[in-house]
mmCIF file of C-alpha atoms in Angstrom:
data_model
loop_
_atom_site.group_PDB
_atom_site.id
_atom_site.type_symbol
_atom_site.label_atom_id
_atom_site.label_comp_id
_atom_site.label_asym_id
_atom_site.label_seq_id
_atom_site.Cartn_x
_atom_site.Cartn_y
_atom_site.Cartn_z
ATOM 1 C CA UNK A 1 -47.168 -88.481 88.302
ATOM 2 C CA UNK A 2 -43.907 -89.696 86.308
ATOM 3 C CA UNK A 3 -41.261 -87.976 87.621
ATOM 4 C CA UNK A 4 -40.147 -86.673 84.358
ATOM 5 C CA UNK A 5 -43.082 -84.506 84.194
ATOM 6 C CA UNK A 6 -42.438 -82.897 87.652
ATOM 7 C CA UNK A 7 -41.949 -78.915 87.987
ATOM 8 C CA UNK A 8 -40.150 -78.493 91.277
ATOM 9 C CA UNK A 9 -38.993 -75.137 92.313
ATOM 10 C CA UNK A 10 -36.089 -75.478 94.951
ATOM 11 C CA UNK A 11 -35.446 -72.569 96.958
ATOM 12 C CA UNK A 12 -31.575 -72.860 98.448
ATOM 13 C CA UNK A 13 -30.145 -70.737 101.131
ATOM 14 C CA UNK A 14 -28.393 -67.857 99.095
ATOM 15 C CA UNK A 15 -25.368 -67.036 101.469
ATOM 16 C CA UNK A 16 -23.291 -70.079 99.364
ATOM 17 C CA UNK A 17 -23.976 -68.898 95.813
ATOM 18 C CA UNK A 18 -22.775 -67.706 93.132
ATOM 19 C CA UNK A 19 -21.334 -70.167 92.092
ATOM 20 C CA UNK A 20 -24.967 -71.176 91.320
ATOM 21 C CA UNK A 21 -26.371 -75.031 91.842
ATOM 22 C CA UNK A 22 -26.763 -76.056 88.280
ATOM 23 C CA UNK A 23 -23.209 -74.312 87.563
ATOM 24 C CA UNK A 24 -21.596 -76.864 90.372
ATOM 25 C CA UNK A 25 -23.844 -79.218 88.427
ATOM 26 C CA UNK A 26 -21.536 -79.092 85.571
ATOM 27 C CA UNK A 27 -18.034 -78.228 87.699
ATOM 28 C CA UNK A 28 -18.564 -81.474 89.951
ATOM 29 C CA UNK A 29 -18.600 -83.720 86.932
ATOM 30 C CA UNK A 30 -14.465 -83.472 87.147
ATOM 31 C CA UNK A 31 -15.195 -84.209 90.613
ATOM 32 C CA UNK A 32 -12.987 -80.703 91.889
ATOM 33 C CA UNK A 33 -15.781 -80.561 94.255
ATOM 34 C CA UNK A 34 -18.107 -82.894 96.140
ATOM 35 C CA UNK A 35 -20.938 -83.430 94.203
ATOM 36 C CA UNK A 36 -24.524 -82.932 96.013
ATOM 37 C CA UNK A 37 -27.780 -84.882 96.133
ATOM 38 C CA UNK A 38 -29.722 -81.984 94.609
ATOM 39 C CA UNK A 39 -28.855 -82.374 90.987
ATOM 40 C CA UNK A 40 -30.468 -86.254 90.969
ATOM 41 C CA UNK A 41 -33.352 -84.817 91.635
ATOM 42 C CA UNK A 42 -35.690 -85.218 89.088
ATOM 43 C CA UNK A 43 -38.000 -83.646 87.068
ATOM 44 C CA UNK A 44 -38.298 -79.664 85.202
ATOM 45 C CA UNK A 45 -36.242 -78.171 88.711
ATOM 46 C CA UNK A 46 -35.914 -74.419 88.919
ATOM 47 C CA UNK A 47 -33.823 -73.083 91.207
ATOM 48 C CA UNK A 48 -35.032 -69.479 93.499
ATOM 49 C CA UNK A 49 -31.902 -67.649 93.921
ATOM 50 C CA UNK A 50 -30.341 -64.175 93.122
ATOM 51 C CA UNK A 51 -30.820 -64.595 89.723
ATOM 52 C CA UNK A 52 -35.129 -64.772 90.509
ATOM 53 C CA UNK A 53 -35.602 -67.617 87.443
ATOM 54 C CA UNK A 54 -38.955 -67.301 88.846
ATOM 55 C CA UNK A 55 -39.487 -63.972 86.513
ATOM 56 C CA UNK A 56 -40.932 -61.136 88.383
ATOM 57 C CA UNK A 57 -42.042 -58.071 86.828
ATOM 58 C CA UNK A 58 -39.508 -55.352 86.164
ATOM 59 C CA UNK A 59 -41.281 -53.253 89.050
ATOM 60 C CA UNK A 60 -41.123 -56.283 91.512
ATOM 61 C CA UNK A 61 -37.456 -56.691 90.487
ATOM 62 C CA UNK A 62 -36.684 -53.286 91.316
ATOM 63 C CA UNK A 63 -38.233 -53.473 94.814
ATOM 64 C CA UNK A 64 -36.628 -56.900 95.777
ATOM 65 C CA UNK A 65 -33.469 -55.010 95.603
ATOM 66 C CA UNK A 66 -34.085 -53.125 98.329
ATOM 67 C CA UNK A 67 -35.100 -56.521 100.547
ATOM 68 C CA UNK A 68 -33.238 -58.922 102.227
ATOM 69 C CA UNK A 69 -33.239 -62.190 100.064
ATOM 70 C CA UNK A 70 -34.877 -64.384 102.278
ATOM 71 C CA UNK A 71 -37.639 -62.369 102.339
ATOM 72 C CA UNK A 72 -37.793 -62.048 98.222
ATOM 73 C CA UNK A 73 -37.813 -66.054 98.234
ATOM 74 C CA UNK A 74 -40.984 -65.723 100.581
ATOM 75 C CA UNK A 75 -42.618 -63.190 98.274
ATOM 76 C CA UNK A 76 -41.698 -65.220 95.102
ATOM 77 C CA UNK A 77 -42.783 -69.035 96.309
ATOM 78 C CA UNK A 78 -46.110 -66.890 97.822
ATOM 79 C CA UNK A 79 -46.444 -65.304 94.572
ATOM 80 C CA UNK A 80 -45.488 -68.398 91.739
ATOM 81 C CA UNK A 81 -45.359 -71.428 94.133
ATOM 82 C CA UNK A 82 -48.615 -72.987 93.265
ATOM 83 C CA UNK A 83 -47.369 -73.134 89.404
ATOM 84 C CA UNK A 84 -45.220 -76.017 90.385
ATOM 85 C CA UNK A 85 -46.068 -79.286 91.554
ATOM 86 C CA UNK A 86 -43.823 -79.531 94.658
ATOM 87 C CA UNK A 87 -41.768 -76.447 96.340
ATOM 88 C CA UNK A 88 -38.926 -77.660 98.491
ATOM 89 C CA UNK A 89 -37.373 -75.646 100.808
ATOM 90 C CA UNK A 90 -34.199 -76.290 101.654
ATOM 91 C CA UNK A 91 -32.435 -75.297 105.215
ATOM 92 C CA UNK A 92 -34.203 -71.975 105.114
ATOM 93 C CA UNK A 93 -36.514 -71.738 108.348
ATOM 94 C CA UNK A 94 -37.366 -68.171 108.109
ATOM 95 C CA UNK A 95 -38.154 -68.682 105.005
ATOM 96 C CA UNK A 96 -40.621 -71.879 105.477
ATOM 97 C CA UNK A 97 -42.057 -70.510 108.712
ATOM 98 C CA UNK A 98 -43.125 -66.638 107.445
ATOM 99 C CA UNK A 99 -44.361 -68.351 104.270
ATOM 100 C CA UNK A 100 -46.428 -70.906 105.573
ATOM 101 C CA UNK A 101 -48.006 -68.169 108.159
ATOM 102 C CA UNK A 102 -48.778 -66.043 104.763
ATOM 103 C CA UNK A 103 -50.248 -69.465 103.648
ATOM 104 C CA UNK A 104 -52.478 -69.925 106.062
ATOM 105 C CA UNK A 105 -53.508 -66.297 106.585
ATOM 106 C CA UNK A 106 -54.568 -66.389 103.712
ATOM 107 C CA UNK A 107 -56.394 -69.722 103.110
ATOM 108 C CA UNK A 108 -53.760 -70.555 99.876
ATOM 109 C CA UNK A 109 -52.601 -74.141 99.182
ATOM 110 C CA UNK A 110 -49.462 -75.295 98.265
ATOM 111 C CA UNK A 111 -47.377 -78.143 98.154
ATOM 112 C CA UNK A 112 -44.589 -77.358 100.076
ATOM 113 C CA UNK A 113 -41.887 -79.792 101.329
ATOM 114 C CA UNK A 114 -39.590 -78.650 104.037
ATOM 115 C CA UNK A 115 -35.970 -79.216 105.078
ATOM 116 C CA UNK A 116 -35.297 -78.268 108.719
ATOM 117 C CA UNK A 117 -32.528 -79.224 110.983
ATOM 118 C CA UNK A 118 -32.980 -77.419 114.557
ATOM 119 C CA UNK A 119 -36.866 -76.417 115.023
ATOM 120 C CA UNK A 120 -36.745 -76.867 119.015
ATOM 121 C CA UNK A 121 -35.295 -72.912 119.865
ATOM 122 C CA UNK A 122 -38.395 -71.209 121.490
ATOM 123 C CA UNK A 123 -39.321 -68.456 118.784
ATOM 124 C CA UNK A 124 -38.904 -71.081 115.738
ATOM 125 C CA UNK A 125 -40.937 -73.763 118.031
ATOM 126 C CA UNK A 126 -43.695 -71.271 118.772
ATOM 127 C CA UNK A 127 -44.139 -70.408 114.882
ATOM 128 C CA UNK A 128 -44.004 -73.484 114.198
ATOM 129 C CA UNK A 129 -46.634 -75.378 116.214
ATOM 130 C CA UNK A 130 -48.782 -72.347 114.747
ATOM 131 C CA UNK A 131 -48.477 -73.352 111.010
ATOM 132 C CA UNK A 132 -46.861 -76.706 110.651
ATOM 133 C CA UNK A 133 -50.599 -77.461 108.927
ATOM 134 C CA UNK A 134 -49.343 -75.329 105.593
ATOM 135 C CA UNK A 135 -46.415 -77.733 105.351
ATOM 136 C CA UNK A 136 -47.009 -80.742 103.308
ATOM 137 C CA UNK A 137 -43.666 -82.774 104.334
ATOM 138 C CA UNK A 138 -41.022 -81.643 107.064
ATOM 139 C CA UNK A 139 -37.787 -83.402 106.693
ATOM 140 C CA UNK A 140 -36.412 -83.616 109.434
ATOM 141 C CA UNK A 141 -33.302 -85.546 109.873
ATOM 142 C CA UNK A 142 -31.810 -85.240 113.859
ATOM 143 C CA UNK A 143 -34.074 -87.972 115.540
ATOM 144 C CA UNK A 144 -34.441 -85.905 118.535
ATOM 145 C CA UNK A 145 -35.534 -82.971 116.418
ATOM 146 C CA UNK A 146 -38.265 -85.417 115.429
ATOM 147 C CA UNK A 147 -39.325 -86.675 118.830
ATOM 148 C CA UNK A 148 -39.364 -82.360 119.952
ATOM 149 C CA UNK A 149 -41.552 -81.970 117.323
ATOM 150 C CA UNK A 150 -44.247 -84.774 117.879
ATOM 151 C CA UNK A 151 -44.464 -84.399 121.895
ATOM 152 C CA UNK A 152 -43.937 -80.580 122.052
ATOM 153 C CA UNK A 153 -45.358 -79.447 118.905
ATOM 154 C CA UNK A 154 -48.339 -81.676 118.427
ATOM 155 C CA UNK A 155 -46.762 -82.314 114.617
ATOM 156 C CA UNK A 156 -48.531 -85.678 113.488
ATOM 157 C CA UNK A 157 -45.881 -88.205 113.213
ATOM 158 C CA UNK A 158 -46.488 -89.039 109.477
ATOM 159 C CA UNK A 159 -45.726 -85.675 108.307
ATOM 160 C CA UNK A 160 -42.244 -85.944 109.649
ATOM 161 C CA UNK A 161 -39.860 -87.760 107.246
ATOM 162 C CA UNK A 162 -36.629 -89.083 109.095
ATOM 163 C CA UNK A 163 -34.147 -88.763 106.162
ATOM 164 C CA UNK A 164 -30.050 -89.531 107.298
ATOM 165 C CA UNK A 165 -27.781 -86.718 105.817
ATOM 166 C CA UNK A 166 -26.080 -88.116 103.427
ATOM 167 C CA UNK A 167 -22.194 -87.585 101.135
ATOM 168 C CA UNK A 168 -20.635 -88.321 98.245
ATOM 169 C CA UNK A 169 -19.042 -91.551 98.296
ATOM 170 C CA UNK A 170 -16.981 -91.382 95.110
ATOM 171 C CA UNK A 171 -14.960 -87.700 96.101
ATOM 172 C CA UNK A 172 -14.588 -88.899 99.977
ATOM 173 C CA UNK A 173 -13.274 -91.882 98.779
ATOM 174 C CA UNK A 174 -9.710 -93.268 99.988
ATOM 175 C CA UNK A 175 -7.947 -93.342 96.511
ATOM 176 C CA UNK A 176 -4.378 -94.163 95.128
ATOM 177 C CA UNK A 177 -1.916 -95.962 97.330
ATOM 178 C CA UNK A 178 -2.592 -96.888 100.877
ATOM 179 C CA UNK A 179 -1.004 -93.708 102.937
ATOM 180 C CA UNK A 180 0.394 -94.069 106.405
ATOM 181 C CA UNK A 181 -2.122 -92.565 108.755
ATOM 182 C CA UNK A 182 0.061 -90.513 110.730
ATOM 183 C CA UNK A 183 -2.219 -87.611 112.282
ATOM 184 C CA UNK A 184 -5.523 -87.180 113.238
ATOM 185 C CA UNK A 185 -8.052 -84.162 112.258
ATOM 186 C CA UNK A 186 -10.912 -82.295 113.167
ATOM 187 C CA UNK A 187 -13.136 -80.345 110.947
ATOM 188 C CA UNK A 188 -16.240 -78.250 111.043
ATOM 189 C CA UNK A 189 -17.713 -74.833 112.688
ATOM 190 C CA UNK A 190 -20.559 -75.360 114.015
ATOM 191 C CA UNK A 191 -21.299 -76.402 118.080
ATOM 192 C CA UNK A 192 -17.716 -77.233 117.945
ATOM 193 C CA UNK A 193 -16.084 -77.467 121.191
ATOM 194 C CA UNK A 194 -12.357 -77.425 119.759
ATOM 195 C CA UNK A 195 -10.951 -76.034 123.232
ATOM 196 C CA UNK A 196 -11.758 -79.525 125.144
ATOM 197 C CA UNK A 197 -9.742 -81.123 121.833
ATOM 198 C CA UNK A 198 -7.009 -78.662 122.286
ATOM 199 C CA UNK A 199 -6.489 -79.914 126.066
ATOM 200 C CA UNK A 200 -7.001 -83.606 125.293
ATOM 201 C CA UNK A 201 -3.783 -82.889 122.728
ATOM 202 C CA UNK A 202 -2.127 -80.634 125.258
ATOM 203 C CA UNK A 203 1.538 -82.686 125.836
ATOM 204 C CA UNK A 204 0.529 -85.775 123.082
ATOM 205 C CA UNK A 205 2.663 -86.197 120.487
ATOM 206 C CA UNK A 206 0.024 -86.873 117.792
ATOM 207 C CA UNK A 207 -0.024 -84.612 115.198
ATOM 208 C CA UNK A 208 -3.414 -82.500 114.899
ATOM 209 C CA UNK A 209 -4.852 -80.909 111.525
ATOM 210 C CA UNK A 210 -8.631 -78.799 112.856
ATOM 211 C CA UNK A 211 -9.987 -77.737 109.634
ATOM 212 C CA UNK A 212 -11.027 -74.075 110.793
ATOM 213 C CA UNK A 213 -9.485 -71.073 112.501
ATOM 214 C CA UNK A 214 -8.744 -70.871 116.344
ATOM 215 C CA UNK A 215 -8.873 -68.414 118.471
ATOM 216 C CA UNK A 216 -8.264 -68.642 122.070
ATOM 217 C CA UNK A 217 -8.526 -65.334 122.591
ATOM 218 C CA UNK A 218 -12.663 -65.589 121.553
ATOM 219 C CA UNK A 219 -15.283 -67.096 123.777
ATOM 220 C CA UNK A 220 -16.949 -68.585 120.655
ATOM 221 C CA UNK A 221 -13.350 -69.462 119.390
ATOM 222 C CA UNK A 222 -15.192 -72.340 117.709
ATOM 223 C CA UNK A 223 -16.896 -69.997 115.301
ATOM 224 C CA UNK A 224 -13.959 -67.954 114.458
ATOM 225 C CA UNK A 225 -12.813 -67.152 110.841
ATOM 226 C CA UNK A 226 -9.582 -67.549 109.543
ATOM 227 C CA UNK A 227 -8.825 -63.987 109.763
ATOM 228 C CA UNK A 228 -9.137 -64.037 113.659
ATOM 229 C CA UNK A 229 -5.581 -66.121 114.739
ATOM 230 C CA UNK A 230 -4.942 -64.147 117.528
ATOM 231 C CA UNK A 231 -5.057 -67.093 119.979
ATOM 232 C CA UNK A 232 -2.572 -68.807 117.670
ATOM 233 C CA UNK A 233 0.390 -68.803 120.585
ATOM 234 C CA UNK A 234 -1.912 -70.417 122.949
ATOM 235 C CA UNK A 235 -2.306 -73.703 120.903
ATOM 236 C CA UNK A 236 0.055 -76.627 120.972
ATOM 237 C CA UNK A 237 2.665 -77.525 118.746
ATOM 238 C CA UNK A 238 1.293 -80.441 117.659
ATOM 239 C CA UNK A 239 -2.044 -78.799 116.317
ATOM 240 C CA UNK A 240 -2.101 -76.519 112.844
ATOM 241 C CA UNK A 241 -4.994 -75.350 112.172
ATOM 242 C CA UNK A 242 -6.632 -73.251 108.944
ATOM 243 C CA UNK A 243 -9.482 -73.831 106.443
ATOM 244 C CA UNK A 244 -9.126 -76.604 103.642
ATOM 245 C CA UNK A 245 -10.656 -77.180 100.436
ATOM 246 C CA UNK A 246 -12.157 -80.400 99.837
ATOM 247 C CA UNK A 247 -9.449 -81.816 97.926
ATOM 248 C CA UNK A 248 -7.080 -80.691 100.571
ATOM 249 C CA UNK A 249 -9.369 -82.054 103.471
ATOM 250 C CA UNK A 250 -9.498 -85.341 101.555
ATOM 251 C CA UNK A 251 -5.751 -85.368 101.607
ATOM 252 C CA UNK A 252 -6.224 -84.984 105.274
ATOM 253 C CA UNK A 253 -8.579 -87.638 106.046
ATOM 254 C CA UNK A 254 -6.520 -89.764 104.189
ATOM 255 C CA UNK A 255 -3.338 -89.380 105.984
ATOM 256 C CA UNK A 256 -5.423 -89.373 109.409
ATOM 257 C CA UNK A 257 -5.590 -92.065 111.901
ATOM 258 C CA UNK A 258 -9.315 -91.131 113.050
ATOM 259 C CA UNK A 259 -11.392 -87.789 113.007
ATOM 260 C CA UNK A 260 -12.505 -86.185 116.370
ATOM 261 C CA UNK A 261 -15.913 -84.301 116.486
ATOM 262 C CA UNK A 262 -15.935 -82.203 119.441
ATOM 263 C CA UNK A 263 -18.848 -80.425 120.549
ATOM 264 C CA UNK A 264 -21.095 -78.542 122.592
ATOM 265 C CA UNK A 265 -24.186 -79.752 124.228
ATOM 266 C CA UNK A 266 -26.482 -80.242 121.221
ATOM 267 C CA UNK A 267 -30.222 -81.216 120.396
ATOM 268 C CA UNK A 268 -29.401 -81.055 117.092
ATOM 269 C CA UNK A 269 -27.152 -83.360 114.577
ATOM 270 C CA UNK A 270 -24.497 -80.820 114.625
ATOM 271 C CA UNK A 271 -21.284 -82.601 113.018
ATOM 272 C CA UNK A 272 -22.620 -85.335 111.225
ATOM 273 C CA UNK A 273 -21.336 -83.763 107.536
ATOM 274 C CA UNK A 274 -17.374 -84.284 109.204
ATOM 275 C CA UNK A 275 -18.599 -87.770 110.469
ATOM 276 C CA UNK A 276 -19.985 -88.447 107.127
ATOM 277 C CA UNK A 277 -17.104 -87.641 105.496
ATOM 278 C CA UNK A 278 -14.323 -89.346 107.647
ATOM 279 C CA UNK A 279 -16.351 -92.770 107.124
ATOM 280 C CA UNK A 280 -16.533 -92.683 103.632
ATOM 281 C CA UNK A 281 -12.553 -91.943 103.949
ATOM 282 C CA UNK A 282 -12.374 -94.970 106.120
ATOM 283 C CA UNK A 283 -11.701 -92.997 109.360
ATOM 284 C CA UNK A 284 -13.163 -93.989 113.397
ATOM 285 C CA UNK A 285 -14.916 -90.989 114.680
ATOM 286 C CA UNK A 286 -14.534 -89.621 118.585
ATOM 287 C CA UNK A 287 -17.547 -87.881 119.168
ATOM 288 C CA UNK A 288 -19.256 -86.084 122.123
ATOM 289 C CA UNK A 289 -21.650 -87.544 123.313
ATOM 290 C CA UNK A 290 -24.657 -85.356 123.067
ATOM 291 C CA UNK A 291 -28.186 -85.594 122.950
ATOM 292 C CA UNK A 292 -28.615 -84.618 119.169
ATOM 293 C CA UNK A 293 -26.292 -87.480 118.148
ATOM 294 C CA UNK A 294 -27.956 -89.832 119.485
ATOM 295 C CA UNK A 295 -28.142 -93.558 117.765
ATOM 296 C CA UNK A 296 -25.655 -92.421 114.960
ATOM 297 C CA UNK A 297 -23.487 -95.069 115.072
ATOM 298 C CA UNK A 298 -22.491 -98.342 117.414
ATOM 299 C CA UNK A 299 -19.872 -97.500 120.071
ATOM 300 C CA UNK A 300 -17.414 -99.709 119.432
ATOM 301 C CA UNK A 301 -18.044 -100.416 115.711
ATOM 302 C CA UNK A 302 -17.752 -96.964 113.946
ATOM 303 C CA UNK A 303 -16.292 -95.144 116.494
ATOM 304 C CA UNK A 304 -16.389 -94.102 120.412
ATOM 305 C CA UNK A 305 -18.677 -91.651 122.292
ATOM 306 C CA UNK A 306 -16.710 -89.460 125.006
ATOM 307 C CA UNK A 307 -18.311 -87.716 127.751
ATOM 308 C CA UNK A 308 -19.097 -83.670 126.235
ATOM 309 C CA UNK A 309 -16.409 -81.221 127.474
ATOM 310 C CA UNK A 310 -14.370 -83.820 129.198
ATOM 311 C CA UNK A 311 -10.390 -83.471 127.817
ATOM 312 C CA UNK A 312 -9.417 -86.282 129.789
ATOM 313 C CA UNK A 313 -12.032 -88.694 128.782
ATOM 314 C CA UNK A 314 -11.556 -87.334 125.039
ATOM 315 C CA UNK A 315 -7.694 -87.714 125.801
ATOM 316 C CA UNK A 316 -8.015 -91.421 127.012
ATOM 317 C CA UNK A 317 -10.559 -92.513 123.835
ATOM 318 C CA UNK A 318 -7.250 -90.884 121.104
ATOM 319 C CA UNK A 319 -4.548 -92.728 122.773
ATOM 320 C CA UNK A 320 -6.447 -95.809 122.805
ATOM 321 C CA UNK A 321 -7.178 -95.652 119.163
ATOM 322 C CA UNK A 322 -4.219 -93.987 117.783
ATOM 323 C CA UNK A 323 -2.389 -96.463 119.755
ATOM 324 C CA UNK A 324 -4.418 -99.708 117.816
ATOM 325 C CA UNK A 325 -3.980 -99.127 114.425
ATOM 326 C CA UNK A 326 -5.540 -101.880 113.279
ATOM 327 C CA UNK A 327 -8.849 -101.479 115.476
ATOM 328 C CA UNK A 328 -8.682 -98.086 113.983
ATOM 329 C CA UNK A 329 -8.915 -99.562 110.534
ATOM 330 C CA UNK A 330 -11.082 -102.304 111.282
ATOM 331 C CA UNK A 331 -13.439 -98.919 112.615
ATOM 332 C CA UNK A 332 -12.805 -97.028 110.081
ATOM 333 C CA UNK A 333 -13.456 -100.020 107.199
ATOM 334 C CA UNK A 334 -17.380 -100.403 109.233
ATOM 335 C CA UNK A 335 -17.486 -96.387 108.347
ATOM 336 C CA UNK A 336 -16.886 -96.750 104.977
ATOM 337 C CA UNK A 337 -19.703 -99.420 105.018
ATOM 338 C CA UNK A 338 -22.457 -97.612 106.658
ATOM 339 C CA UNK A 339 -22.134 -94.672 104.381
ATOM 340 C CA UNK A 340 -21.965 -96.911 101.238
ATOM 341 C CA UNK A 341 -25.303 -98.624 102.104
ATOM 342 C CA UNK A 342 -27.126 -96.099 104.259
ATOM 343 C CA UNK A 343 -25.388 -92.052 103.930
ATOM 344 C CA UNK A 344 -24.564 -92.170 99.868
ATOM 345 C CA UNK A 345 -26.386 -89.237 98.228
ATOM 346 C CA UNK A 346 -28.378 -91.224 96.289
ATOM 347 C CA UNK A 347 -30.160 -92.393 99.345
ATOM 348 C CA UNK A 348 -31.355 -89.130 99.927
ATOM 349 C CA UNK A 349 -32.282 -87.888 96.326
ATOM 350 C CA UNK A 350 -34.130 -91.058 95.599
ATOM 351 C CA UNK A 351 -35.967 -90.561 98.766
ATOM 352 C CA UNK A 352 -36.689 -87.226 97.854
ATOM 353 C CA UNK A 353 -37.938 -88.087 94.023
ATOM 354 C CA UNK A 354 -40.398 -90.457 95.252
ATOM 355 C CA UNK A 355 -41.736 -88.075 97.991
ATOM 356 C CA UNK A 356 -41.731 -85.415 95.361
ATOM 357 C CA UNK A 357 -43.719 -87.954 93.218
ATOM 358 C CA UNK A 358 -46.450 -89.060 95.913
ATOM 359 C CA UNK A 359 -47.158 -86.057 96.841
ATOM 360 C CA UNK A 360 -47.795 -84.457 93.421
ATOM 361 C CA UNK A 361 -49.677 -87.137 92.571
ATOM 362 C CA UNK A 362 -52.442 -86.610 95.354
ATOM 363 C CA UNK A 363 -52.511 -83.125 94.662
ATOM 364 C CA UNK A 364 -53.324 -83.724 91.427
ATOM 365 C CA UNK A 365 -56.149 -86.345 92.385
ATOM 366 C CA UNK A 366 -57.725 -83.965 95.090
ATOM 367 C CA UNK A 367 -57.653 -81.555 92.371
ATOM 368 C CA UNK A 368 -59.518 -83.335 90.284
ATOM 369 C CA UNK A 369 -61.875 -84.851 92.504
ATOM 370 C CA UNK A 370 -62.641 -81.365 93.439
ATOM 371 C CA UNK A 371 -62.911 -80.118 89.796
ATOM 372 C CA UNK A 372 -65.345 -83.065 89.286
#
């Protein structure tokens, strides 16, 4: 099937909109923003969101507004997915799981593609092991993910598509005039563990940008919003702290020495967007070394692994960088490198358009075989 002639309905996760994917379509052409993988995809894409471009009924409309939206987009795909030739769902594993059990409760096919990211928590495992069959494709990009998956959850190994997360290598680009690299940075919410950075910093005087709120005063202080600054007397002078736009994150990786990634004990990829990012800035990365990560770069060449939760190791691994500027560089030149040849978007949305393609094209065969 040409990929032209595609009809892909994308169902997104709905917390991040409006403004609405084929709006940041158009906005990212100025480059203001990053711009994402989704709009190369190709083909007639409709997108399931608030705005229900799937057209239900006046009645159904009126109903879905007294549901949750996740469980509208699993009403809608059950109701119009088989009018498209590929449905990709995107991050959304309630929505993939209770619509693939409706699937095969009800002995429909459809050609579903599926985007998940942490599938080895016990409820999501269980559920999944149970349908996995009504899912066409799982992406699946954290490598131990994958190997959960195969050994725990009897998912056939050719099902499971390995794709790297990926960026955009023209906005996280190092631009203008060289800057001094003066500071280092931290970004990111999720499995953060920015306590064991705040003690590695504790004394140093390296200046310390963490893209996100703080609050000591929080066990989860790595989740907090920027509202919640109450632990703001317990952090160092040498660490501000507070969300960024991209732009202004840019500026930040580009007047930073290297990036530190943090985190908590992981089976999951947490933290490779920031890693992403600081590579295609030409920043090292310091990252915990936890089972999700695993294999995501060469110690040494990229960056440095430091033992998880360990401020002195973490401590140690910043001096000896900040202190080598030019094995910083060197680092953060091999970043820029790896994400140019392996992590630009296009690697993923090309992937994605021929997987798209080969699967709609077999559908279309079997159909007609059957038909026949």
């Amino acid at each position: 099937m040409e990929h032209a002639n595609m009809r892909v309905l994308i169902v997104p996760n709905t917390l991040f909109f409006p403004p609405y994917l084929d709006d940041l379509g158009e906005a990212d052409q100025g480059r203001d923003e990053p711009r994402s993988w989704v709009h190369d995809i190709q083909g007639e894409v409709t997108y399931l969101d608030q705005r229900l471009l799937t057209n239900p009924p006046k009645l159904l409309r009126r109903v879905y507004g007294r549901l949750p939206m996740w469980i509208v987009q699993v009403c809608e795909v059950f109701r119009t997915g088989r009018k498209y030739d590929v449905v990709f769902i995107w991050s959304l594993a309630n929505v993939a799981l209770v619509l693939s059990l409706l699937l095969k409760l009800t002995f429909r096919r459809m050609t579903c593609v599926v985007l998940l990211t942490r599938i080895s928590e016990p409820k999501k495992a269980w559920l999944l092991k149970l349908v996995h069959s009504k899912m066409t494709r799982i992406i699946l990009p954290p490598s131990r993910q994958r190997q959960i998956a195969v050994e725990r959850l009897g998912i056939p190994r050719e099902k499971l598509l390995g794709l790297p997360w990926t960026t955009d290598t023209d906005f996280w680009s190092p631009t203008g005039p060289a800057q001094e690299r003066m500071m280092i940075c931290a970004a990111g919410g999720e499995m953060r563990d920015y306590r064991t950075l705040v003690e590695a910093l504790r004394g140093l005087d390296i200046p310390c940008h963490i893209a996100g709120a703080l609050d000591t005063s929080r066990k989860d202080w790595w989740n907090s919003t920027t509202a919640e600054l109450e632990g703001e007397q317990q952090v160092p002078p040498n660490i501000t702290f507070g969300a960024l736009s991209p732009q202004e994150l840019r500026d930040v990786y580009g007047r930073s020495r290297l990036v530190v990634v943090p985190l908590k004990q992981t089976t999951s990829d947490n933290g490779i967007t920031c890693m992403n990012e600081a590579w295609a800035m030409g920043c090292p990365v310091i990252v915990s070394d936890v089972e999700g990560q695993e294999g995501a770069f060469t110690e040494g060449r990229e960056g440095t692994w430091v033992r998880q939760g360990d401020p002195v190791a973490l401590r140690e691994a910043i001096l000896s960088l900040w202190q080598d500027p030019e094995r910083a560089a060197e680092m953060g030149q091999a970043g820029r490198t790896l994400v140019e040849s392996h992590k630009n978007n296009r690697v993923f949305s090309d992937a994605l358009n021929e997987i798209f393609a080969e699967i709609a094209s077999l559908t279309a065969r079997t159909a007609g075989n059957v038909i026949r």
